[in-house]
Coordinates of N, CA and C in Angstrom, one line a residue:
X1 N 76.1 142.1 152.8 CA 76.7 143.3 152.0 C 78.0 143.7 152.7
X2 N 79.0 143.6 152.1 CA 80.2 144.1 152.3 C 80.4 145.8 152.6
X3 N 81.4 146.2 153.6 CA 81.4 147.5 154.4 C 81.4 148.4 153.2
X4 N 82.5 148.0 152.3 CA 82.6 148.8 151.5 C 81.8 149.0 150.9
X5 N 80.9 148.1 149.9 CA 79.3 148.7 149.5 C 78.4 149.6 150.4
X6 N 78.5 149.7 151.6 CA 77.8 150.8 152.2 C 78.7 151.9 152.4
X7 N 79.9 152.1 152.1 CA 80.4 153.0 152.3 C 80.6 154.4 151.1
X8 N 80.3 153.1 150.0 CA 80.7 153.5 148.7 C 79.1 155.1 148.1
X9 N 78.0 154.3 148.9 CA 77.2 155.6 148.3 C 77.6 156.8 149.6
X10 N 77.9 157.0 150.4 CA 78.8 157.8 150.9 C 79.8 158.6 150.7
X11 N 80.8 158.2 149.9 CA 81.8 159.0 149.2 C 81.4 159.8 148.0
X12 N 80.3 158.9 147.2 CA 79.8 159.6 146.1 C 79.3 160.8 146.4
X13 N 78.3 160.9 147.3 CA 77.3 161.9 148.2 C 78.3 163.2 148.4
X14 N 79.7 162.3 148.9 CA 80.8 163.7 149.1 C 81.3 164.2 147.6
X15 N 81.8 163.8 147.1 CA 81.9 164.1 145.6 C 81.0 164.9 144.7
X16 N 79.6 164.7 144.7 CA 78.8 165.1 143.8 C 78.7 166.1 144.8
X17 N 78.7 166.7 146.3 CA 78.1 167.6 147.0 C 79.5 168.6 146.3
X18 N 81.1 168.6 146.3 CA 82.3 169.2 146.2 C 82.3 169.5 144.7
X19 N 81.8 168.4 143.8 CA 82.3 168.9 142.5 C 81.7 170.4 142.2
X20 N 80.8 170.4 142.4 CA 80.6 171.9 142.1 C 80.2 173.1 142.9
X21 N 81.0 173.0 143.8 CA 80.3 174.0 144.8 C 81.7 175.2 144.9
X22 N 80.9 176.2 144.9 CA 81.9 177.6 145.1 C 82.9 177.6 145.9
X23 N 82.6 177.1 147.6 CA 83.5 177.0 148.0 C 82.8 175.6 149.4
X24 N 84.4 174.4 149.7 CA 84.4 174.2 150.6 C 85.2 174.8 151.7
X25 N 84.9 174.4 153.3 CA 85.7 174.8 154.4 C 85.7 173.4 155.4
X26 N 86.9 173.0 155.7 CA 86.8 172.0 157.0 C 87.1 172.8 157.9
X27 N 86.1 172.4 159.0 CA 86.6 172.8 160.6 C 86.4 171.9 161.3
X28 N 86.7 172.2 162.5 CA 87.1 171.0 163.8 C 86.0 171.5 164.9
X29 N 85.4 170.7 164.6 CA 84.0 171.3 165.8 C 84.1 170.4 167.2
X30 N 85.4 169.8 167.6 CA 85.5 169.0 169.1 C 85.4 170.3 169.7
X31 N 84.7 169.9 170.8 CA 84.2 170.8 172.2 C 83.0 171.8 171.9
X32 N 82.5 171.8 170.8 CA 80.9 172.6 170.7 C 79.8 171.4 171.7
X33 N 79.3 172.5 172.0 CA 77.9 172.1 172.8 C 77.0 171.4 171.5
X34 N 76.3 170.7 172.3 CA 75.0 170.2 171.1 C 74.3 171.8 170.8
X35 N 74.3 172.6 171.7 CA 73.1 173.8 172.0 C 74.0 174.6 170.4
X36 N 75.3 174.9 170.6 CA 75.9 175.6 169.9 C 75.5 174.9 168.6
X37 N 76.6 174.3 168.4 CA 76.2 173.1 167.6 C 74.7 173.2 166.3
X38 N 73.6 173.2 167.3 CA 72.5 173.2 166.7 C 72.0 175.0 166.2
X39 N 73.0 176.0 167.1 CA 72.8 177.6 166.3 C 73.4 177.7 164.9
X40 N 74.4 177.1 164.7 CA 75.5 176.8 163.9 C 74.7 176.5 162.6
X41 N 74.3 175.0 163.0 CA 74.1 174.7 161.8 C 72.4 175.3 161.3
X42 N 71.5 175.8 162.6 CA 70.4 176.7 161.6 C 70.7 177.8 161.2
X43 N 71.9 178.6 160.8 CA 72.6 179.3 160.2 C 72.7 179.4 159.2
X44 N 73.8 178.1 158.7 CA 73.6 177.5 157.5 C 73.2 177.3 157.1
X45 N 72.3 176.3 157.1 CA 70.9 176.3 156.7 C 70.4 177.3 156.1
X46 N 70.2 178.4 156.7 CA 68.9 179.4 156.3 C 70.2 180.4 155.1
X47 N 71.1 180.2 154.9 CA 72.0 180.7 154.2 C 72.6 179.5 152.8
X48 N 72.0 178.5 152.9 CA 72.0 177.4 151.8 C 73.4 177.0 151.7
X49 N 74.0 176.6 152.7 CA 75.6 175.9 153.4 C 74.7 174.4 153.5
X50 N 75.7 173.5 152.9 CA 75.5 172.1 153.6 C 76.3 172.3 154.8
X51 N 76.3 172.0 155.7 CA 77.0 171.3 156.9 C 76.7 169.6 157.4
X52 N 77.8 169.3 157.6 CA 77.7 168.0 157.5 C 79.2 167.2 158.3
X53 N 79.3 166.0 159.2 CA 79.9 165.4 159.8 C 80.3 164.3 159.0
X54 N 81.4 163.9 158.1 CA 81.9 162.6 157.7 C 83.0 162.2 158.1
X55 N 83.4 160.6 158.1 CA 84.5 160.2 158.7 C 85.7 160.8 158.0
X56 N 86.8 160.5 158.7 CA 87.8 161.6 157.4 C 88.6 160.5 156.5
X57 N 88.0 159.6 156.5 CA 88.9 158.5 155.3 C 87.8 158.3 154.5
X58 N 85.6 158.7 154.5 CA 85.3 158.4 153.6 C 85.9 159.9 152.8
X59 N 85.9 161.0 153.6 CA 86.3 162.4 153.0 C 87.2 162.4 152.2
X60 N 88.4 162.0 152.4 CA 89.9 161.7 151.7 C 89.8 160.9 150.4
X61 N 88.9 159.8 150.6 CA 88.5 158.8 149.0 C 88.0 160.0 148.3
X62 N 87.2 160.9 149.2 CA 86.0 161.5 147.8 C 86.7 162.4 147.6
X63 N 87.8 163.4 147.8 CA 88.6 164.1 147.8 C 90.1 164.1 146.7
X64 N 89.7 162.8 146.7 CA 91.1 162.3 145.7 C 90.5 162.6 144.2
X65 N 91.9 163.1 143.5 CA 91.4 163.7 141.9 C 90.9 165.0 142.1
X66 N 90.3 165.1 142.7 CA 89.6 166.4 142.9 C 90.3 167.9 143.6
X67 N 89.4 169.2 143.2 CA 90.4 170.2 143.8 C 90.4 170.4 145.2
X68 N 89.7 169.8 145.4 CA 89.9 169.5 147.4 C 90.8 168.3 148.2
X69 N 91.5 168.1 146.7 CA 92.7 167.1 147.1 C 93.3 167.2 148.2
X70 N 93.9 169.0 148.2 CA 95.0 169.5 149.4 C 94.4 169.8 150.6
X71 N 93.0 169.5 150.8 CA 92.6 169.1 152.2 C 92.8 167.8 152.8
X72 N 93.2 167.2 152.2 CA 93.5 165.6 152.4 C 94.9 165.7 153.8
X73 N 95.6 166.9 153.7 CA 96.3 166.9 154.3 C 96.0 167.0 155.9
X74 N 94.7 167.7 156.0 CA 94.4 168.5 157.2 C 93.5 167.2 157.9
X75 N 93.3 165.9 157.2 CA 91.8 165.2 158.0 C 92.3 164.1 159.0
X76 N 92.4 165.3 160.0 CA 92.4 164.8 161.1 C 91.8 165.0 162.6
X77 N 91.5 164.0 163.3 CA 90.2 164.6 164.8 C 88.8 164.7 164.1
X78 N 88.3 165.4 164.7 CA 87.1 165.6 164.4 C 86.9 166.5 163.3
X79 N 86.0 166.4 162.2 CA 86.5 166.9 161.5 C 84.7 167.2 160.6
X80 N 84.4 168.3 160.1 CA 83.0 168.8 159.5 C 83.3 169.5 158.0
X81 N 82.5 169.5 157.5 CA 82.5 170.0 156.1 C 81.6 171.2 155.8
X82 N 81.6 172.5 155.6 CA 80.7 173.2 155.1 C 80.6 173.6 153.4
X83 N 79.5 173.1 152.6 CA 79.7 173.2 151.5 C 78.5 174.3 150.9
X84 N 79.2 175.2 149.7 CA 78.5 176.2 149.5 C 78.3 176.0 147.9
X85 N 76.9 175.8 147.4 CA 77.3 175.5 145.7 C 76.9 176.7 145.4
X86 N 76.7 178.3 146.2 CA 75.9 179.4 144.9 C 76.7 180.6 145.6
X87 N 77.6 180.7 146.9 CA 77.8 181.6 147.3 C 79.2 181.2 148.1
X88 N 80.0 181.7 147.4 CA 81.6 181.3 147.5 C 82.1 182.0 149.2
X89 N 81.9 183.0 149.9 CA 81.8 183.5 151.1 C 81.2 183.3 152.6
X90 N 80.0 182.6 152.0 CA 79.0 182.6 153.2 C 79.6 181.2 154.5
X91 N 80.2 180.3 153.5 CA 80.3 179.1 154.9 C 81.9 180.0 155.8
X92 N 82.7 180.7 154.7 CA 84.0 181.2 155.7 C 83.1 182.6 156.8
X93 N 82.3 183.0 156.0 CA 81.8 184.3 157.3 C 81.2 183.7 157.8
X94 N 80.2 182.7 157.8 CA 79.4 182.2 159.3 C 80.0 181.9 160.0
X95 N 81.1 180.8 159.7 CA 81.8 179.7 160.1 C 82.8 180.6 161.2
X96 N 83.3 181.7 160.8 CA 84.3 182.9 161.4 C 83.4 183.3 162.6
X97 N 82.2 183.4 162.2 CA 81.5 184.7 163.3 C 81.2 183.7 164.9
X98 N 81.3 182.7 164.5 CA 80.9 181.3 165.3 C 82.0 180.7 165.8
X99 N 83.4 181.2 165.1 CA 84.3 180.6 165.7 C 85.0 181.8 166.8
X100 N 84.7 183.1 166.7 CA 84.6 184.2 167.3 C 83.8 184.1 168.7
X101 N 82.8 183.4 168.6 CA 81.6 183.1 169.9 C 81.9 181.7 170.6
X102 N 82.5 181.2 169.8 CA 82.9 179.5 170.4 C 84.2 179.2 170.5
X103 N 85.1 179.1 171.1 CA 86.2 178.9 170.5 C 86.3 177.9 170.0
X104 N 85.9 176.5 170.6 CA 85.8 175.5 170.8 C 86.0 174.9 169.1
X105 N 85.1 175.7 168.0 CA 85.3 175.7 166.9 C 86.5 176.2 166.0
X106 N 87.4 175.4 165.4 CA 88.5 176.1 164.5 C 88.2 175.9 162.5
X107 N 88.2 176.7 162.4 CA 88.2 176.9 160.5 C 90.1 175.8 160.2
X108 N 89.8 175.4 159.5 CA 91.1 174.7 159.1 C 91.5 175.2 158.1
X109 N 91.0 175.1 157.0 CA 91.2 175.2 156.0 C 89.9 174.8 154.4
X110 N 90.0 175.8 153.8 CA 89.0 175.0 152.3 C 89.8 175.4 151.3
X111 N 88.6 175.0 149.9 CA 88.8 175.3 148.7 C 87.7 176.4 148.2
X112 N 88.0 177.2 147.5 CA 87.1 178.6 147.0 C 87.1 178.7 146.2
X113 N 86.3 178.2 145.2 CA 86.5 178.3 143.9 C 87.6 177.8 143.0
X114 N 88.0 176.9 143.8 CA 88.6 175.4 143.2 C 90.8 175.9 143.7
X115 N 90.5 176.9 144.6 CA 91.9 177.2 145.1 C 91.9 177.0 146.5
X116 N 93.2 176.5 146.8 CA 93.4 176.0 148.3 C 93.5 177.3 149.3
X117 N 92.9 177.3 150.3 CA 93.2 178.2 151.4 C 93.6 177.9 152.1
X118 N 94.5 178.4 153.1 CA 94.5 177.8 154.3 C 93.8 178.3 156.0
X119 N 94.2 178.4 156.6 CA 93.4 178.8 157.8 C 93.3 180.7 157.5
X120 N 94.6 181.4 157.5 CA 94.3 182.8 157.2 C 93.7 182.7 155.9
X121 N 93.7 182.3 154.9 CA 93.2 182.4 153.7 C 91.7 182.5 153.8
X122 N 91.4 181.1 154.8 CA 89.4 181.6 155.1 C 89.4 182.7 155.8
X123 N 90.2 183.1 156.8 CA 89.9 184.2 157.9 C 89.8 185.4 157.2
X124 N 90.8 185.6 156.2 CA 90.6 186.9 155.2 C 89.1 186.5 154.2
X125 N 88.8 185.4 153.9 CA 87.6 185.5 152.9 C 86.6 185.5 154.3
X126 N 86.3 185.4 155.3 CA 84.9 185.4 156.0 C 84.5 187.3 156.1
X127 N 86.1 188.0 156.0 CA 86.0 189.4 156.2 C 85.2 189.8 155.0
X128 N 85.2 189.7 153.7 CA 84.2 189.6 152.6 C 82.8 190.3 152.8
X129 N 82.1 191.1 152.6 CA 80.9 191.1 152.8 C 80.3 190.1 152.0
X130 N 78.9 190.1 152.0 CA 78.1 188.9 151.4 C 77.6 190.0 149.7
X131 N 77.5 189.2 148.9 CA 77.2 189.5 147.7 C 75.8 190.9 147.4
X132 N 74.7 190.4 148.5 CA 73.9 191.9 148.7 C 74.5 193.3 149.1
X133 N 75.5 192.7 150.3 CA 76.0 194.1 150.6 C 76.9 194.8 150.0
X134 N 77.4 193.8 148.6 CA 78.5 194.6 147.8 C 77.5 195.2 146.9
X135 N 76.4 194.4 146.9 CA 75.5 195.2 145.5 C 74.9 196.7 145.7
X136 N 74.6 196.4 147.7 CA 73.9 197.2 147.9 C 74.5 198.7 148.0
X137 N 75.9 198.5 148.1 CA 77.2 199.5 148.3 C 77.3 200.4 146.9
X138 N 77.1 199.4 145.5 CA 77.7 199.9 144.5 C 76.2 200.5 144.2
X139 N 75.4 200.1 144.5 CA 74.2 201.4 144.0 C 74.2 203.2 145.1
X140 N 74.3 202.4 145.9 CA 74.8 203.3 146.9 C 75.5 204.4 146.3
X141 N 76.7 203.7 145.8 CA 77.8 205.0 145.2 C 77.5 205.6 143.8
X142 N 76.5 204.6 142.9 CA 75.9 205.7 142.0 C 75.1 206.1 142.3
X143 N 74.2 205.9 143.3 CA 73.1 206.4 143.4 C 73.5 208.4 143.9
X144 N 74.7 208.1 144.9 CA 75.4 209.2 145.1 C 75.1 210.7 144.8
X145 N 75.8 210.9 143.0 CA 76.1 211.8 142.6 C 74.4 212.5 142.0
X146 N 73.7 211.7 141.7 CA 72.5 212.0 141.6 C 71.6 212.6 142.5
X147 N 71.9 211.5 143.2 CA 71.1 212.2 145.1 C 71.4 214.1 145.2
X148 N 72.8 213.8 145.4 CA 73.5 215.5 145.7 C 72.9 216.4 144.5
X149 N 72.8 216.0 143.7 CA 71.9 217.0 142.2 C 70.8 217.3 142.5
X150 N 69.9 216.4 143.0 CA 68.9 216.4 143.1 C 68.6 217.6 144.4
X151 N 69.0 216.9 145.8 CA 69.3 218.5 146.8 C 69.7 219.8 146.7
X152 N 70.7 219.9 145.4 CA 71.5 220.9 145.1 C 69.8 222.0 144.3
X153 N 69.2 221.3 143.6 CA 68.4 221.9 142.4 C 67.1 222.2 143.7
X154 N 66.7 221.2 144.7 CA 66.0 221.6 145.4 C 65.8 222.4 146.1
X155 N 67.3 222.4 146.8 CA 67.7 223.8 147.1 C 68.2 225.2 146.5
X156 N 68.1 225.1 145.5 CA 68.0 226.1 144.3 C 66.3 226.3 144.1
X157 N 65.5 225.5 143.7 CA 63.9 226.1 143.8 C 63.6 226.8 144.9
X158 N 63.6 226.4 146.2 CA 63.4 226.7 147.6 C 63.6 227.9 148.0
X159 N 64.9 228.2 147.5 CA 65.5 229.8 147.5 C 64.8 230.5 146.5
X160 N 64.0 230.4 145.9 CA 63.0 231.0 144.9 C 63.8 231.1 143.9
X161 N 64.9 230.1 142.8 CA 64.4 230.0 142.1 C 65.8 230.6 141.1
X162 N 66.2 230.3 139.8 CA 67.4 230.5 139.1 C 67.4 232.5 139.4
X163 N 66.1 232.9 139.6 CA 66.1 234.4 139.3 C 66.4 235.0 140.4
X164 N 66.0 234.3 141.1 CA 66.3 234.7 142.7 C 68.3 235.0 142.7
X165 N 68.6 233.5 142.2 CA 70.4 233.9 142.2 C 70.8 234.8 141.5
X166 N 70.6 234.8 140.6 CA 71.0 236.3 139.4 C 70.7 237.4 140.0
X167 N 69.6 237.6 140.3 CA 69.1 238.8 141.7 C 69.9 239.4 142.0
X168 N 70.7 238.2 143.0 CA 71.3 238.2 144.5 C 73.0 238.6 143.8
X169 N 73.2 238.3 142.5 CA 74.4 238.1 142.2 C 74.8 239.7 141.3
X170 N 73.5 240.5 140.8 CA 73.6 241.3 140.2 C 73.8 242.4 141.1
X171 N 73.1 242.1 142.7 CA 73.4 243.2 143.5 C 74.5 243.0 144.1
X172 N 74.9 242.1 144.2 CA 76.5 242.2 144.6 C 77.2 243.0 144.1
X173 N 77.4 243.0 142.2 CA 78.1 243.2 141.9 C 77.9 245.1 141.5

């Protein structure tokens, strides 16, 4: 069997993983520990990131045509893939928080929903919260005005009550 026949279900593997995924990120993982290394990628993992190590010429074949073309520019050294098919954020914030603890690790650059980033472009999307904590925020803020209604009336019963204020407001006057 010829190299290329073994190389060829490899490229595919990269292709079908890119075509549809929210967002890719290459980074350069030369100088991670295996120890790190292995925090890294149970991370991922538990957050549904592929991470994964390919050479960068089968990368570049599977890359061609495609919207991860303009990574083709960056594949060079050592070079990793994090791929996200449900959650466009999560490989740039992991990948950030770890390159914050490692140096050793650099974000290069991805694709986000089929647009080129470059190194600040992931650094601003890892700042992102994750999709719960935007959800959890926007109930938060309606939950709000109702909450304070709700205290305001409580504390209107507690005081004994609408007659209690009229009471209090008739002897004022």
């Amino acid at each position: 069997m010829a190299k290329v026949e073994l190389k060829q279900p490899i490229v595919e593997e990269i292709a079908n993983n890119i075509k549809d995924a929210q967002c890719v990120v290459l980074v350069n993982y030369s100088g991670l520990t295996v120890e790190q290394d292995t925090i890294l990628r149970k991370e991922l993992r538990e957050s549904g990131v592929q991470y994964k190590v390919y050479k960068n010429t089968l990368m570049n074949r599977a890359f061609a045509g495609t919207a991860c073309e303009s990574l083709c520019k960056h594949l060079e050294g050592t070079n990793a893939l994090a791929i996200s098919a449900t959650d466009a954020t999560a490989p740039a914030r992991i990948l950030a928080k770890y390159a914050k603890q490692f140096p050793a690790l650099e974000l290069i650059a991805g694709v986000v929903e089929g647009n080129y980033n470059d190194q600040a472009g992931i650094q601003a999307l890892s700042q992102i919260p994750s999709r719960e904590e935007l959800l959890g925020k926007l109930l938060g803020s309606i939950q709000s005005p109702i909450t304070n209604l709700a205290r305001v009336l409580n504390q209107v019963a507690e005081a004994g009550g609408a007659e209690a204020a009229i009471a209090a407001k008739s002897a004022e006057a």
